Short mmCIF file of C-alpha atoms in Angstrom, two decimals:
data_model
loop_
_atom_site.label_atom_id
_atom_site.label_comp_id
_atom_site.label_asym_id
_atom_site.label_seq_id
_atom_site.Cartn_x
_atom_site.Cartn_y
_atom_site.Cartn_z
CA UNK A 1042 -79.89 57.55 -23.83
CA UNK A 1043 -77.73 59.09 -21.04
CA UNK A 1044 -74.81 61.36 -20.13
CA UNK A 1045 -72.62 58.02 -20.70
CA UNK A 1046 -73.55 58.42 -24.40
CA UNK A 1047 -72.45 61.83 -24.91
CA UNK A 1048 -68.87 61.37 -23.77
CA UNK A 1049 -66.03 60.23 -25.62
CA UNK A 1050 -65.29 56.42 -25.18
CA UNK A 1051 -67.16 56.87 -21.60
CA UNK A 1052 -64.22 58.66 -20.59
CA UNK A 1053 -64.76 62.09 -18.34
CA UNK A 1054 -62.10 63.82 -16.65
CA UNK A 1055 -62.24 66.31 -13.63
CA UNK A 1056 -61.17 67.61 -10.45
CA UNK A 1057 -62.53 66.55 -7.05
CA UNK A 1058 -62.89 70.60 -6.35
CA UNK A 1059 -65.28 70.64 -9.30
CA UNK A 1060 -67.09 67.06 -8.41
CA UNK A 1061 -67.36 68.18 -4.56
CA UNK A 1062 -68.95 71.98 -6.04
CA UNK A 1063 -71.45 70.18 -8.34
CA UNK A 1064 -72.74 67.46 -5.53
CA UNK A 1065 -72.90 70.39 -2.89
CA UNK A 1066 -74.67 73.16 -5.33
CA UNK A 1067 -77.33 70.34 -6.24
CA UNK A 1068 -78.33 69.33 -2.76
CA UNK A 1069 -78.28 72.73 -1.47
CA UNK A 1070 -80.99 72.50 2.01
CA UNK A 1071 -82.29 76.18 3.48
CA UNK A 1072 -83.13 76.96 6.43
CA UNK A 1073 -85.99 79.65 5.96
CA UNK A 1074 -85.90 82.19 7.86
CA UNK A 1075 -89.00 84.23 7.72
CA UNK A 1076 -89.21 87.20 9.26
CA UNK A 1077 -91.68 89.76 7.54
CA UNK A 1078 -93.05 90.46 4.08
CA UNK A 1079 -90.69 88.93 1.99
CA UNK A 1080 -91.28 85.55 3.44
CA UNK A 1081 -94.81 85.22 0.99
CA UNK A 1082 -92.11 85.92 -1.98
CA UNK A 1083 -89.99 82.94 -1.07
CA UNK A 1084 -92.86 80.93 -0.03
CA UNK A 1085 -94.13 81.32 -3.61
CA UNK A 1086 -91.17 80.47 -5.00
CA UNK A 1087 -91.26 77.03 -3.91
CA UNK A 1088 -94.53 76.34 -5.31
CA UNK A 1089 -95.47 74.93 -8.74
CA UNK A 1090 -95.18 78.54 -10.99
CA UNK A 1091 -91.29 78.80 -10.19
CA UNK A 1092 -90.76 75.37 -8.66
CA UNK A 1093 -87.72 75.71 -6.40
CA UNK A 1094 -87.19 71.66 -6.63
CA UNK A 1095 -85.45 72.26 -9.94
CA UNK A 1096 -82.81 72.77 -8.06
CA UNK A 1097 -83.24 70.18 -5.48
CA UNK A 1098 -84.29 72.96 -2.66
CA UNK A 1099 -87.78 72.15 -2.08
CA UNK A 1100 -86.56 70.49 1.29
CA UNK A 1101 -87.03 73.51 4.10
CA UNK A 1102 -85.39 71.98 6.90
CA UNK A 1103 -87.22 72.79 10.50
CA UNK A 1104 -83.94 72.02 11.57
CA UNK A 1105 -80.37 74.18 11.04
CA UNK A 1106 -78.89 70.88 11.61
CA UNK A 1107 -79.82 69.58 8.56
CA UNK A 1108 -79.27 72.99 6.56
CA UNK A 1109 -76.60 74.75 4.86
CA UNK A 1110 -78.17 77.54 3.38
CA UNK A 1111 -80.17 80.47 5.67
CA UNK A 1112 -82.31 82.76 3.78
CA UNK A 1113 -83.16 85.94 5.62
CA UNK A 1114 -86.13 86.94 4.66
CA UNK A 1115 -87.16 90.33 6.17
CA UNK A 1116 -86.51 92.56 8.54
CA UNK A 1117 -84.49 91.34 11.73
CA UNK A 1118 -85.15 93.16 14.97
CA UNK A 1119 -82.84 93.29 18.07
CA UNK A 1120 -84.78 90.93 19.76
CA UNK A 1121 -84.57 88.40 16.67
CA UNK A 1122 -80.70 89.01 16.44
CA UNK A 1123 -79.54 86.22 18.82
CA UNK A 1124 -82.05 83.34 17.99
CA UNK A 1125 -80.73 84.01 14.20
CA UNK A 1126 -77.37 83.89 15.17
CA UNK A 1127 -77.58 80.40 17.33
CA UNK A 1128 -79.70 78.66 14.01
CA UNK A 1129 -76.78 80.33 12.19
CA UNK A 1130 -74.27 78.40 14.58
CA UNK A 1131 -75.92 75.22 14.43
CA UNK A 1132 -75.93 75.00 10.66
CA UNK A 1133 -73.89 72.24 8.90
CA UNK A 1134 -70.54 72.95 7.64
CA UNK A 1135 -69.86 74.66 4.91
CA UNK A 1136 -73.51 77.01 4.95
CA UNK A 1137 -73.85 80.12 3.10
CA UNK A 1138 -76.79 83.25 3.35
CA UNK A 1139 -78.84 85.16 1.39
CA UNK A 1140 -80.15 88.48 2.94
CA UNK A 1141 -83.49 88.79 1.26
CA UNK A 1142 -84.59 92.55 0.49
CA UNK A 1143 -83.77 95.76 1.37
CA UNK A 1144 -84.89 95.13 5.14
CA UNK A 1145 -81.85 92.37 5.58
CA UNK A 1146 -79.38 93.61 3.85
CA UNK A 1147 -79.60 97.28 5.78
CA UNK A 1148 -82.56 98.14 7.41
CA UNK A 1149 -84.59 99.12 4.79
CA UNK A 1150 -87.02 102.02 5.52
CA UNK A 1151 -87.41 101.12 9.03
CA UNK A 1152 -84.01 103.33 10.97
CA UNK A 1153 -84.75 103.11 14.09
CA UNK A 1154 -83.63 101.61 17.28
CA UNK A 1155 -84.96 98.59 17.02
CA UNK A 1156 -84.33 97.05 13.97
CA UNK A 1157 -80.48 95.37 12.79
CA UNK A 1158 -79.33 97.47 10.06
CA UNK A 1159 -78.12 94.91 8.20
CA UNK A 1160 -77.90 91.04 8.57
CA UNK A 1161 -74.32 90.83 8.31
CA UNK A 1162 -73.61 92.53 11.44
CA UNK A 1163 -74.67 89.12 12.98
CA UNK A 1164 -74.02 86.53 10.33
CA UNK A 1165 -71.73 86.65 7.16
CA UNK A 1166 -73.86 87.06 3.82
CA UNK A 1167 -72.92 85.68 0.54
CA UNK A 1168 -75.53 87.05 -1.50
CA UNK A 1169 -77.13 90.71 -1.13
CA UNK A 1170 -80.36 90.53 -2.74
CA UNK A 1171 -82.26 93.90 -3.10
CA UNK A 1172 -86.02 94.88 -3.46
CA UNK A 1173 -88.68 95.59 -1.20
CA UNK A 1174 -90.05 92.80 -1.81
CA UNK A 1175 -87.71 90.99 -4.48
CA UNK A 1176 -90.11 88.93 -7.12
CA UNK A 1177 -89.41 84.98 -7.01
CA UNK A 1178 -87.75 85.62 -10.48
CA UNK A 1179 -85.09 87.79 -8.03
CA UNK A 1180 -84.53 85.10 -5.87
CA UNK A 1181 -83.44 82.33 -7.86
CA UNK A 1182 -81.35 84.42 -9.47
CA UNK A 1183 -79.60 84.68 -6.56
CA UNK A 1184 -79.60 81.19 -5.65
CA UNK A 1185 -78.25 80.66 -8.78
CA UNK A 1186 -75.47 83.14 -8.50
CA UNK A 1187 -74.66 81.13 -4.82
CA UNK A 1188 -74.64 77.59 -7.00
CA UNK A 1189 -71.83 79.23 -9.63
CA UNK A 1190 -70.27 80.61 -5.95
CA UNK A 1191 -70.24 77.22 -4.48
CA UNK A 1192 -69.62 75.02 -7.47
CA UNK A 1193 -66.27 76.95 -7.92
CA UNK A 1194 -65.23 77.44 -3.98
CA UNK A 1195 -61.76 75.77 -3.55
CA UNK A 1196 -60.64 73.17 -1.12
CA UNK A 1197 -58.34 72.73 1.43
CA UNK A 1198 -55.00 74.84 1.42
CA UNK A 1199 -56.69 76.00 -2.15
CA UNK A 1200 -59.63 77.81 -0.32
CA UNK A 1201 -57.47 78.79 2.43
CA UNK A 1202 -55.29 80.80 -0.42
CA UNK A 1203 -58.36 81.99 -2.31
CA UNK A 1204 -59.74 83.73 0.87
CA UNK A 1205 -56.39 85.31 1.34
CA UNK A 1206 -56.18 86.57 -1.91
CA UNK A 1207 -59.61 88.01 -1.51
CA UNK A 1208 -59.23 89.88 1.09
CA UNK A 1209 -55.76 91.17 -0.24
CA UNK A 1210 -57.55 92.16 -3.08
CA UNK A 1211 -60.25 93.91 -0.96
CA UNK A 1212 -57.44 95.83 1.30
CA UNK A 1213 -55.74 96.81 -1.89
CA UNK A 1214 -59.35 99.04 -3.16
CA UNK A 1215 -58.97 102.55 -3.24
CA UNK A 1216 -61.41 104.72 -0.89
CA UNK A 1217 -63.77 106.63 -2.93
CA UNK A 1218 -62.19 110.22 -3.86
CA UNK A 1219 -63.83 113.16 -2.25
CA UNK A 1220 -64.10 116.82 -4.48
CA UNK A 1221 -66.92 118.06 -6.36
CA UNK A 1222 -68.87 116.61 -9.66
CA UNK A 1223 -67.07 113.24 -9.03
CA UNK A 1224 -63.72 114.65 -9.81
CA UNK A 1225 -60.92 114.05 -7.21
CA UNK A 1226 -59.70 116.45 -4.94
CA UNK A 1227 -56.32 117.47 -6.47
CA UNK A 1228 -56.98 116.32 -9.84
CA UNK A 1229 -56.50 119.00 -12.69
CA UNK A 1230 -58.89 120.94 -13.50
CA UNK A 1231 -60.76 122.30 -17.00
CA UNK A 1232 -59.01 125.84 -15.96
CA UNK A 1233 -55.76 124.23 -15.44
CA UNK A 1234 -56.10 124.65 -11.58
CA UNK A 1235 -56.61 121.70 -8.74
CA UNK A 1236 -60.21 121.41 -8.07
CA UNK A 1237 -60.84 122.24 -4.43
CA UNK A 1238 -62.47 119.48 -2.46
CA UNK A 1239 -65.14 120.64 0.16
CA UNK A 1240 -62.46 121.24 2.88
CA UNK A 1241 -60.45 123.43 0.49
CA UNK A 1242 -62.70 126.05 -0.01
CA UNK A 1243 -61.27 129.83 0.39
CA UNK A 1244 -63.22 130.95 3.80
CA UNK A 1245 -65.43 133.77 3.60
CA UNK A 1246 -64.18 137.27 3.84
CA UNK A 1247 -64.65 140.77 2.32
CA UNK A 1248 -64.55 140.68 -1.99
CA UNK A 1249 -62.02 142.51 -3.78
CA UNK A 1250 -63.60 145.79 -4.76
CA UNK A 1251 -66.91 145.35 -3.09
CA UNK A 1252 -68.32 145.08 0.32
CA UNK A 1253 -68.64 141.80 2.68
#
């Protein structure tokens, strides 16, 4: 019995977006990118415990050519920065990243000189995933947060629009509100009075009735 069975009168109706995000989430190809601890993490997660075929991504391409998807596993050094950026340029069209723990996605613990703080000052990043190192269970969880991305990524003029609107809606944020206790600066106060943000403060100067 197949999926033929379960439809009415054979019939099934969709968009090409939708067909074109199911083929490309189900054949998605990474290009590991190993750089440090949490390489061992996505190695396991490829073997038979977790069994990253399930989701037709047990091919690791040794070449970008063939790959759309760059996981950035570990921390990337200054040195490292321009090899990962050429793989990252010779990927197939459309590819997408994940920055793998805390050391890709901003330095982690190591703030120094010599180590990128952060991934996506040299490559865009889909998918931030935290942890020092993140568990196998954390890492499909984020390739399966990419596969809802990509199954519902537009098309055409469509995407073109969605990105637009995107970054609209990103322009449009507010800036987090400075003042004290997470209350705005200017907002009204439990006395009735604006509470003064950090810049506002009186200046320090002889008391009324006392001495300085």
């Amino acid at each position: 019995m197949g999926i033929e069975e379960k439809l009415p009168a054979g019939v099934l109706l969709t968009t090409v977006e939708k067909i074109a995000g199911y083929a490309r989430k189900s054949s998605v190809w990474p290009a590991t990118f190993g750089l440090a601890c949490c390489a061992i993490e996505l190695m396991s997660t490829g073997g038979p415990r977790h069994d990253l075929a399930r989701f037709g991504m047990e091919r690791a391409s040794n070449t970008p050519r063939q790959a759309d998807l760059m996981i950035v596993a570990g921390r990337v050094s200054q040195k490292m920065a321009p090899v990962l950026r050429q793989i990252y340029d010779q990927m197939s069209e459309p590819k997408w990243v994940i920055s793998m723990g805390v050391c890709a996605s901003s330095g982690g613990m190591f703030n120094n000189y010599a180590i990128v703080q952060g991934v996506d000052h040299i490559v865009p990043v889909d998918i931030y995933l935290p942890g020092c190192p993140p568990r196998p269970e954390m890492l499909i969880d984020s390739i399966v947060k990419l596969h809802d991305k990509i199954q519902n990524m537009k098309l055409g003029v469509n995407r073109e629009h969605q990105i637009t609107e995107l970054e609209e809606a990103g322009l449009r944020r507010l800036p987090l509100a400075g003042g004290g206790a997470g209350v705005a600066a200017g907002a009204p106060h439990a006395a009735g009075r604006p509470q003064l943000g950090l810049l506002d403060q009186p200046a320090e100067g002889p008391t009324p009735g006392g001495t300085h």
